[in-house]
XYZ file of C-alpha atoms in Angstrom:
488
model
C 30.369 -10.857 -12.571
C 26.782 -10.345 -11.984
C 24.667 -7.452 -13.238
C 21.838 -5.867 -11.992
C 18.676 -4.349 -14.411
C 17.486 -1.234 -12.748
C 14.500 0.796 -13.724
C 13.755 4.025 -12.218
C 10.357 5.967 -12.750
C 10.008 9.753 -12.250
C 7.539 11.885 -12.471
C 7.952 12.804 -15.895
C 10.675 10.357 -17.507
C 11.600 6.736 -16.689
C 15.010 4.833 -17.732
C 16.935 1.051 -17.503
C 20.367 1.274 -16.113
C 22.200 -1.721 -16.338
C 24.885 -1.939 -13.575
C 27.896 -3.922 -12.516
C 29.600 -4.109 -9.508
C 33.761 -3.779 -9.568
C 36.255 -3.449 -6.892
C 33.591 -1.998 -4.505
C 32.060 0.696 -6.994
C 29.211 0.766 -8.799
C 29.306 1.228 -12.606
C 26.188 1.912 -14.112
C 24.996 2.028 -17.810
C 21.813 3.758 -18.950
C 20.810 1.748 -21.711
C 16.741 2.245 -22.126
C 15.223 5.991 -21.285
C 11.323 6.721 -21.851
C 8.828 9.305 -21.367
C 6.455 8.990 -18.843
C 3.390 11.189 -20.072
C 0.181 11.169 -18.033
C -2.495 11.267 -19.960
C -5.913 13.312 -18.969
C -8.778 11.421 -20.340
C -12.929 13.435 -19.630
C -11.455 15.376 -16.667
C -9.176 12.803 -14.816
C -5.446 12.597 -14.787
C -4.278 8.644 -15.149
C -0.820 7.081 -15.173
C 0.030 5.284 -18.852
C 0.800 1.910 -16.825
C 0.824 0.291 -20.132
C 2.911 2.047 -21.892
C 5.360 2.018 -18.896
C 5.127 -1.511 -18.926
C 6.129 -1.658 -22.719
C 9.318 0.113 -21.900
C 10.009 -1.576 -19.469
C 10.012 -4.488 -21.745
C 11.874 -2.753 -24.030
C 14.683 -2.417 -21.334
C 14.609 -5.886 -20.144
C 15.051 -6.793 -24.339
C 17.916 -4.058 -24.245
C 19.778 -5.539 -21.473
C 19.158 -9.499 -22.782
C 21.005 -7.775 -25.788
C 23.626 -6.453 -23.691
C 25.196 -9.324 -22.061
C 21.934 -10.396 -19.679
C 21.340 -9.499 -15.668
C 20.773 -11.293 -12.825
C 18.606 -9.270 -10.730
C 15.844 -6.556 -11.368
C 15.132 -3.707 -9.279
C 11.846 -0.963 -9.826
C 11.490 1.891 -7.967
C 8.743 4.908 -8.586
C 6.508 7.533 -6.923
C 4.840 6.662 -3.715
C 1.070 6.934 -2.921
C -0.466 5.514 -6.481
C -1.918 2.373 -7.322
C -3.467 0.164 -9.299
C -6.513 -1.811 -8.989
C -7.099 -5.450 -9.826
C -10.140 -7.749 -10.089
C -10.326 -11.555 -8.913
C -8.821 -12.652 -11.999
C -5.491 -10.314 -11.199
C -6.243 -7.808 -14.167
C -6.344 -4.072 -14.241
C -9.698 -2.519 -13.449
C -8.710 0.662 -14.819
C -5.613 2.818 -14.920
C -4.140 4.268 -12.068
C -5.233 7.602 -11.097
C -2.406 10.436 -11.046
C -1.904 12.131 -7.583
C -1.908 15.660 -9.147
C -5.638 14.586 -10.079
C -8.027 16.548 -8.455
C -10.897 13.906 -7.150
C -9.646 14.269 -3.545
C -9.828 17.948 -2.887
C -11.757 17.911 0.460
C -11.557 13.972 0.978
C -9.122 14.901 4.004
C -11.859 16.911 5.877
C -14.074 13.770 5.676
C -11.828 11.450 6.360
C -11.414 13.378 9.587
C -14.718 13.284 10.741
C -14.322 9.981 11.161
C -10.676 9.561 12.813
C -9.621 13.113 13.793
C -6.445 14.680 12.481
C -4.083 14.485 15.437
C -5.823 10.845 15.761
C -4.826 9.711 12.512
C -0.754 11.420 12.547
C -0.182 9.231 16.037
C -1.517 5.949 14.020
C 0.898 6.388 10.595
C 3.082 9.201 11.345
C 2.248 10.675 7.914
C 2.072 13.870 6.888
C -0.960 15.289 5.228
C -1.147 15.936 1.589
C -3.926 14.889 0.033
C -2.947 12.613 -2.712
C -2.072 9.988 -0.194
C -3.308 6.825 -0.709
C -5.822 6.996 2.387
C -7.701 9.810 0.557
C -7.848 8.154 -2.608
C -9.487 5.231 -1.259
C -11.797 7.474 0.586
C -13.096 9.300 -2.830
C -13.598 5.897 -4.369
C -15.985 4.360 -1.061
C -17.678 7.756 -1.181
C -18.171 8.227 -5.147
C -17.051 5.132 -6.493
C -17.997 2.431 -4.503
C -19.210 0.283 -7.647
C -15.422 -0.509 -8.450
C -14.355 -0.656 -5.011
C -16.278 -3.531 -4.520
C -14.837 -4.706 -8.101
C -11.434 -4.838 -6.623
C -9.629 -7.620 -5.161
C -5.949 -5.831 -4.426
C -4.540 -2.700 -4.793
C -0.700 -2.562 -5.554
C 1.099 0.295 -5.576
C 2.863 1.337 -8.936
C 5.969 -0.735 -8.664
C 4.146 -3.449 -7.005
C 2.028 -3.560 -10.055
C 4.886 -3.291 -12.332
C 6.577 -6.136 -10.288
C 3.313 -8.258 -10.642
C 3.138 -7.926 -14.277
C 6.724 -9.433 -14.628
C 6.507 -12.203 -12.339
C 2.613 -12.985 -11.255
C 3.197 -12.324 -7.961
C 1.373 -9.913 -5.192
C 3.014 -8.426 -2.715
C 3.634 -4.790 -0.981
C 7.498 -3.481 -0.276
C 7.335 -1.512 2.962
C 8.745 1.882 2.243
C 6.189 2.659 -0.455
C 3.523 1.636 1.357
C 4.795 3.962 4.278
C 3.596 6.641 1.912
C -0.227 6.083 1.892
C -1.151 7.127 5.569
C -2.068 3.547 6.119
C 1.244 2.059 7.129
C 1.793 1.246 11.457
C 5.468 2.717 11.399
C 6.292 0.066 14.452
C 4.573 -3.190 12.321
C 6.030 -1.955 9.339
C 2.886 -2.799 8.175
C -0.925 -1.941 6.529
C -2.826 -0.208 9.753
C -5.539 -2.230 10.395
C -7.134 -0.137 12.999
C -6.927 2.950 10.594
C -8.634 0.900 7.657
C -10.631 -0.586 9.922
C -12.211 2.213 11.122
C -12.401 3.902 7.829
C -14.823 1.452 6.664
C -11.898 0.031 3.541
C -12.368 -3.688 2.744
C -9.536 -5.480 4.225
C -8.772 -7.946 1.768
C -7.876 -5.590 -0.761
C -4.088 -4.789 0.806
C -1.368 -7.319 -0.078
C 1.369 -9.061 2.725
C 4.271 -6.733 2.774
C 7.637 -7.419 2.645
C 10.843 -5.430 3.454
C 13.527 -4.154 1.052
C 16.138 -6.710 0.184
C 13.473 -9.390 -0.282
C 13.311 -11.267 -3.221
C 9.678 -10.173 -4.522
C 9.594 -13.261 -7.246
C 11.046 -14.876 -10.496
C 10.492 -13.110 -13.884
C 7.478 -15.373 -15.236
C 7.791 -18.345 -17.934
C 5.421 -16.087 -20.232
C 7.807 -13.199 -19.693
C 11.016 -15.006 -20.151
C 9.520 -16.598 -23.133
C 8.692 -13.547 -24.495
C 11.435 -11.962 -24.268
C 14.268 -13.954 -24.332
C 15.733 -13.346 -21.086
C 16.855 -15.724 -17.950
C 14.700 -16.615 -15.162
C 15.863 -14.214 -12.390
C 14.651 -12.227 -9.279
C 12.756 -8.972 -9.157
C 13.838 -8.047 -5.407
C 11.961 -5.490 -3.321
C 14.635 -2.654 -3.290
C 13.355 0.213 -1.617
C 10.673 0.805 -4.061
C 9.597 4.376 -3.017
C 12.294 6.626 -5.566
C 13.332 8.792 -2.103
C 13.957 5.585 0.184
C 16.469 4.443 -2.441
C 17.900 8.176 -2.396
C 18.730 7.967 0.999
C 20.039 4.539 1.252
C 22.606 5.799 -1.031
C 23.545 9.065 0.997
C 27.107 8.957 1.285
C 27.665 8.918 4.880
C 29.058 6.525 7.557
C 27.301 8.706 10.602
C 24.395 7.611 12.073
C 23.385 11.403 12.013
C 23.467 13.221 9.043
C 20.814 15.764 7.075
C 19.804 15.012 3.677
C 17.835 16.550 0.765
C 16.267 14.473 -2.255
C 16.184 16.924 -4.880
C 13.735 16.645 -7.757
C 10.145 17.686 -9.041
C 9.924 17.270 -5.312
C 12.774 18.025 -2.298
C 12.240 15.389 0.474
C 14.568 16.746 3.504
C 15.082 14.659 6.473
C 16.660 12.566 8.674
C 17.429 8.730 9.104
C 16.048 7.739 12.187
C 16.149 4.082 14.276
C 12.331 5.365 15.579
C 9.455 7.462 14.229
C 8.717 10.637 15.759
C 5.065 10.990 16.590
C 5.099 13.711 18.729
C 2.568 16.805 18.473
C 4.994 19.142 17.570
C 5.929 16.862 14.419
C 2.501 16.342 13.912
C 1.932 20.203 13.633
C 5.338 20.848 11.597
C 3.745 18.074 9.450
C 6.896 16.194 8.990
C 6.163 12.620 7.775
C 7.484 9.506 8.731
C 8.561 7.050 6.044
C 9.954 3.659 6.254
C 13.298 3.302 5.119
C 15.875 0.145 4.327
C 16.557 -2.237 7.262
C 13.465 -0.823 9.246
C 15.062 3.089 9.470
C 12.403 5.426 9.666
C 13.060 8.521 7.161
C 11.863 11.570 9.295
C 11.274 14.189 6.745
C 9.677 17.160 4.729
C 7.788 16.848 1.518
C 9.068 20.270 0.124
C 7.894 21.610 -3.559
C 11.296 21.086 -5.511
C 12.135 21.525 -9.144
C 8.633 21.282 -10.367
C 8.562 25.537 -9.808
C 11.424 25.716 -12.203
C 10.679 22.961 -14.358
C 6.663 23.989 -14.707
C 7.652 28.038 -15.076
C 10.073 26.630 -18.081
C 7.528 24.950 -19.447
C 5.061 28.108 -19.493
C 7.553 30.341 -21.018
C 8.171 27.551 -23.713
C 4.376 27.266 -24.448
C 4.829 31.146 -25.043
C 6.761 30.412 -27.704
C 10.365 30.849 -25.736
C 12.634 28.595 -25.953
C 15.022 29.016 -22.939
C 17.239 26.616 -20.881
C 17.758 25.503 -17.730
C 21.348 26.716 -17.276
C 19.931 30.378 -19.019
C 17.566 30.561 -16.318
C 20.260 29.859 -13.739
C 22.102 32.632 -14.905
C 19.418 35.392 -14.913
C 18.206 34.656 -11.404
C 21.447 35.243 -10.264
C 21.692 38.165 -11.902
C 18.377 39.964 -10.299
C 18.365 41.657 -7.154
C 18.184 39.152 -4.091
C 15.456 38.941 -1.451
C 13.159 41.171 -3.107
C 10.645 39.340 -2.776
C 9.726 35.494 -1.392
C 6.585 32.694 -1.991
C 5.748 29.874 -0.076
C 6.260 26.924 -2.120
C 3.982 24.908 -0.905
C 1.681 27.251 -1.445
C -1.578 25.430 -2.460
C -1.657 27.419 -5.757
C 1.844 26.003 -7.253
C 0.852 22.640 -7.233
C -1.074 22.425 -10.384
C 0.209 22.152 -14.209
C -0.189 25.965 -15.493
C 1.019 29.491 -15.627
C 3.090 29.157 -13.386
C 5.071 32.373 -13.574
C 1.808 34.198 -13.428
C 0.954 32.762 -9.962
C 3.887 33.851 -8.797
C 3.351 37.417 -9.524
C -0.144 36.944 -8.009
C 1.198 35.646 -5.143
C 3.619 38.262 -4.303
C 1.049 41.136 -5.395
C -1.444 38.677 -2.606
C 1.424 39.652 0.161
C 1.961 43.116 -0.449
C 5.585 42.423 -1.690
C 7.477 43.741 -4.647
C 6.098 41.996 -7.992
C 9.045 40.111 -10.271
C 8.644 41.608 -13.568
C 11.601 40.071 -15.373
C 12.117 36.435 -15.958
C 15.386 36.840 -13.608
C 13.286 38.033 -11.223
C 10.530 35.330 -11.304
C 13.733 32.825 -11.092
C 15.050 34.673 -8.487
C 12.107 34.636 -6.512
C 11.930 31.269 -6.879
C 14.868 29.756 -6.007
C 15.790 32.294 -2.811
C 12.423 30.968 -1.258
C 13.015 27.442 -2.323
C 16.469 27.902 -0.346
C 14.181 29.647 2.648
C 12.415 26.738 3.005
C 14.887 24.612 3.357
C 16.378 27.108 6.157
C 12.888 26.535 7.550
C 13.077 22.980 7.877
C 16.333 22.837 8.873
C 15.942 24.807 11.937
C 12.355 22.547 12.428
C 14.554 19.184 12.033
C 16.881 20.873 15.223
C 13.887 21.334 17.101
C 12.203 18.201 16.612
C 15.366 15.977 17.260
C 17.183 18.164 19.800
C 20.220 17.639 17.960
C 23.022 20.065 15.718
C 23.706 19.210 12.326
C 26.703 20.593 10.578
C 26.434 19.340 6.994
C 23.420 18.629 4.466
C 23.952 15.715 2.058
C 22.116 16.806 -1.520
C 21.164 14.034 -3.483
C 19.700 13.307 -7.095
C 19.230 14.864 -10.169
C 18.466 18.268 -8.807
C 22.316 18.759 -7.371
C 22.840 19.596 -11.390
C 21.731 22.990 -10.905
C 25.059 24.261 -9.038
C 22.722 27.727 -7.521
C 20.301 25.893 -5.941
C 23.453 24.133 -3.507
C 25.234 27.255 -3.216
C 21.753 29.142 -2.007
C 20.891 26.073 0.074
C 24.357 26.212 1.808
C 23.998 29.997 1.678
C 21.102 30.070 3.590
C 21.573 27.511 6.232
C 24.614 28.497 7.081
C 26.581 24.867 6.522
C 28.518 22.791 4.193
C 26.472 20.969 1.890
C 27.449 18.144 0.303
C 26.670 17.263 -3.379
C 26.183 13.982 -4.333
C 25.114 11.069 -6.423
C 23.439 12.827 -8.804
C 21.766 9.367 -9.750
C 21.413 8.555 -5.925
C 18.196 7.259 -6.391
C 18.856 4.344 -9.414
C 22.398 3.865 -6.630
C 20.744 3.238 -3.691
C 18.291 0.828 -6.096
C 20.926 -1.204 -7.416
C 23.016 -0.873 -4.003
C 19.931 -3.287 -2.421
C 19.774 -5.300 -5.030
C 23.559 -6.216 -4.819
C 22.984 -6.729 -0.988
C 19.580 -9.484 -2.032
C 22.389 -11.458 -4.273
C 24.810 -11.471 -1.465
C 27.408 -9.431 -3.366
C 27.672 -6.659 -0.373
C 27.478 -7.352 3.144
C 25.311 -5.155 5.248
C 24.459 -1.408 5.143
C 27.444 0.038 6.245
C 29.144 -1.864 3.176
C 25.807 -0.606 0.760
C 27.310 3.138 2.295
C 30.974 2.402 1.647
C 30.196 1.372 -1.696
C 28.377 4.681 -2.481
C 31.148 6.486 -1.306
C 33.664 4.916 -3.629
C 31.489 5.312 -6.339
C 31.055 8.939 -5.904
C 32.261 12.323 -6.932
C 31.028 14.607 -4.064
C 30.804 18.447 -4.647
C 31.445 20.987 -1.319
C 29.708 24.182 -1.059
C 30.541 26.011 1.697
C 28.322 29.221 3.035
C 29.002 32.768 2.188
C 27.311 35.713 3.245
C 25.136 34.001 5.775
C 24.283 37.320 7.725
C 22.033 38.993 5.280
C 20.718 35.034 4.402
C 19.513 35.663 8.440
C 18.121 38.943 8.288
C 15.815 38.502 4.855
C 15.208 34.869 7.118
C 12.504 37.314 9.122
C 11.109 38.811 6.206
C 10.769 35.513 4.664
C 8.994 34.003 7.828
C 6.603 36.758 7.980
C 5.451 36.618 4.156
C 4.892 32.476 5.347
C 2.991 33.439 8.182
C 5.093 31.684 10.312
């Protein structure tokens, strides 16, 4: 019986899951779970690579001492990355995308290749963390360690790397850095080209399933463990998500839901048309060269950052409290666009949301119900926003939305979502992301056949949760109210 080591990074925690694979399910253990703290060091926000790398150590020793694996798979974030000199060692850490060095790096980098320009050449929509950006800031202000560096890997490229020595880039994640040709499934030459970017610095890539390299003789030394492969799964966290969606149609709807909600499609082609390019819908490479046509959406992070205010106030409250006093305010009262410029930031977040509403001549939340209510009613907007975007960009009807991740915990936020697009949603895995991980790696041993089997096997390994729509008529008329607080 062969087990697989899985480690999956968010944006806040990280964890090992040790899995097995048994009459066509999946059976996962989490054995290893770690903070992942960013650490803000003379004004810039950095990722604690190191420490990540400790624990992941830690999980590799935890596994060893729980019967061994035979595969590892990573996945993380997108966009990140780390820098490396000629002798393969970290120039510095890697810079967190909720830094702020690349306010107004966009606007530059389209003086040089013009918006529209740049979407037909990567598909990508603009946010300006990506990659591209960050690269820009350092050849503008930074060019000194730029010229320092001879690759860039993304995080789990560079967590890969440190376990086995070897350099390489898995597809979907670099899909996320606006420098990815969505038909080469590879780094755009002709964008970095004309951006002025040393070549050299950009690794081959290689698609998910691939077997990345063997653990190292230093590693395996160190910590007692066998010499096996680190494949490529899909190493950007929402790829992995929606490899494990648990359908057999070639057309469903899905939503990622965590700190962020990624909602979109799975598509054989990228859609590059103007109209995507001005509903700024990205497109992301997915497992056996699928695009994933989608919307980076604000998610969780407005709950989990208001819950985090209130506690630095000195009030300790729960998730499942909150839950309960938003649905206990008055709905549609009043709506925010959340991704609003303004909620991105660590913060007061509750305060901003007041502002915001007092900003739009709307009724102010004064309760913490209300705040929460607020909240999640525009969260489930947006998604009705999208939704009705994803018809209009693809031409086609879609009847169900699959929900996926750790975010399908909170039972309102799937009720309001099917509430407010007027279909069944489907809720399930919660731990689609660490699934669809593990799935690939399963497929790289040989031990499932082909996607259809990697879907199958989801299925049977999953308890889905149906909420069907109620009260979708007044969901439709607060719709316009909603649409004209967005300015849309």
């Amino acid at each position: 019986m062969k087990k697989v080591l899985s480690f999956d990074f968010g944006a806040s925690s990280g964890r090992a899951m040790l899995a097995t694979l048994i009459d066509g399910k999946i059976e996962m253990q989490e054995i290893h779970r770690f903070s992942n703290d960013p650490v803000v060091v003379n004004g810039r926000m950095y990722w604690d690579v190191l420490r990540l790398f400790f624990e992941i150590k830690a999980g590799i020793t935890k596994a060893v001492n729980n019967g061994g694996f035979d595969a590892i798979g990573i996945d993380t974030w997108g966009v990140d990355f780390g820098m490396l000199d000629k002798n393969g060692r970290l120039l510095c850490n890697p810079v967190h995308y909720r830094d702020t060095r690349t306010e107004g790096i966009p606007e530059k980098v389209f003086e040089i290749i013009p918006k529209d320009e740049l979407y037909s050449l990567c598909g990508t929509q603009l946010m300006n963390f990506n990659t591209i950006y960050q690269l820009m800031y350092l050849k503008l202000y930074e060019p000194e360690l730029l010229e320092l560096t001879d690759k860039i890997l993304l995080i789990p490229d560079l967590f890969a790397y440190m376990l086995t020595g070897v350099m390489r880039a898995e597809a979907t994640n670099v899909s996320t850095t606006n420098l990815f040709d969505p038909y080469k499934r590879d780094w755009n030459r002709e964008i970095i080209k004309k951006l002025g970017l040393p070549e050299g610095i950009f690794p081959d890539v290689i698609e998910a399933g691939e077997e990345l390299g063997l653990l190292s003789d230093e590693i395996c030394e160190e910590l007692g463990c066998p010499k096996v492969p680190v494949i490529a799964v899909p190493t950007h966290d929402t790829a992995s998500a929606v490899v494990a969606t648990p359908s057999l149609s070639d057309d469903f709807v899905y939503i990622s839901c965590g700190t962020w909600s990624l909602f979109g499609i799975e598509n054989e082609t990228p859609i590059l048309t103007q109209a995507a390019a001005d509903a700024n819908f990205t497109n992301e490479g997915g497992f056996k060269g699928t695009t994933r046509f989608l919307k980076n959406i604000m998610g969780l992070w407005l709950i989990q950052e208001s819950r985090r205010q209130w506690r630095r106030e000195g009030v300790e409250v729960g998730f499942d409290t909150l839950e309960h006093e938003a649905l206990a305010a008055e709905p549609f009262r009043c709506f925010i666009d959340v991704d609003n410029g303004s909620f991105a930031p660590a913060g007061n977040l509750p305060r901003r949301v007041k502002e915001f509403c007092e900003r739009t001549g709307q009724y102010v939340p004064k309760t913490r119900g209300e705040i929460m209510r607020c909240i999640y009613q525009s969260l489930a907007m947006k998604y009705k926003y999208t939704f009705n975007g994803l018809h209009s960009l693809t031409g086609k009807d879609y009847n169900r939305i699959n929900m996926l991740g750790g975010g399908i915990k909170d039972k309102l936020l799937c009720q309001l979502t099917a509430d407010a697009c007027g279909c069944e949603v489907l809720a399930g895995p919660t731990e689609a992301t660490v699934m669809g991980n593990i799935a690939v790696a399963y497929y790289a041993l040989g031990e499932i056949e082909d996607f259809k089997a990697i879907r199958q096997t989801v299925i049977n390994s999953t308890d889905l949760k149906q909420y069907l729509p109620t009260n979708s008529e007044a969901w439709d008329k607060a719709y316009e109210d909603y649409k004209k607080i967005i300015g849309k």
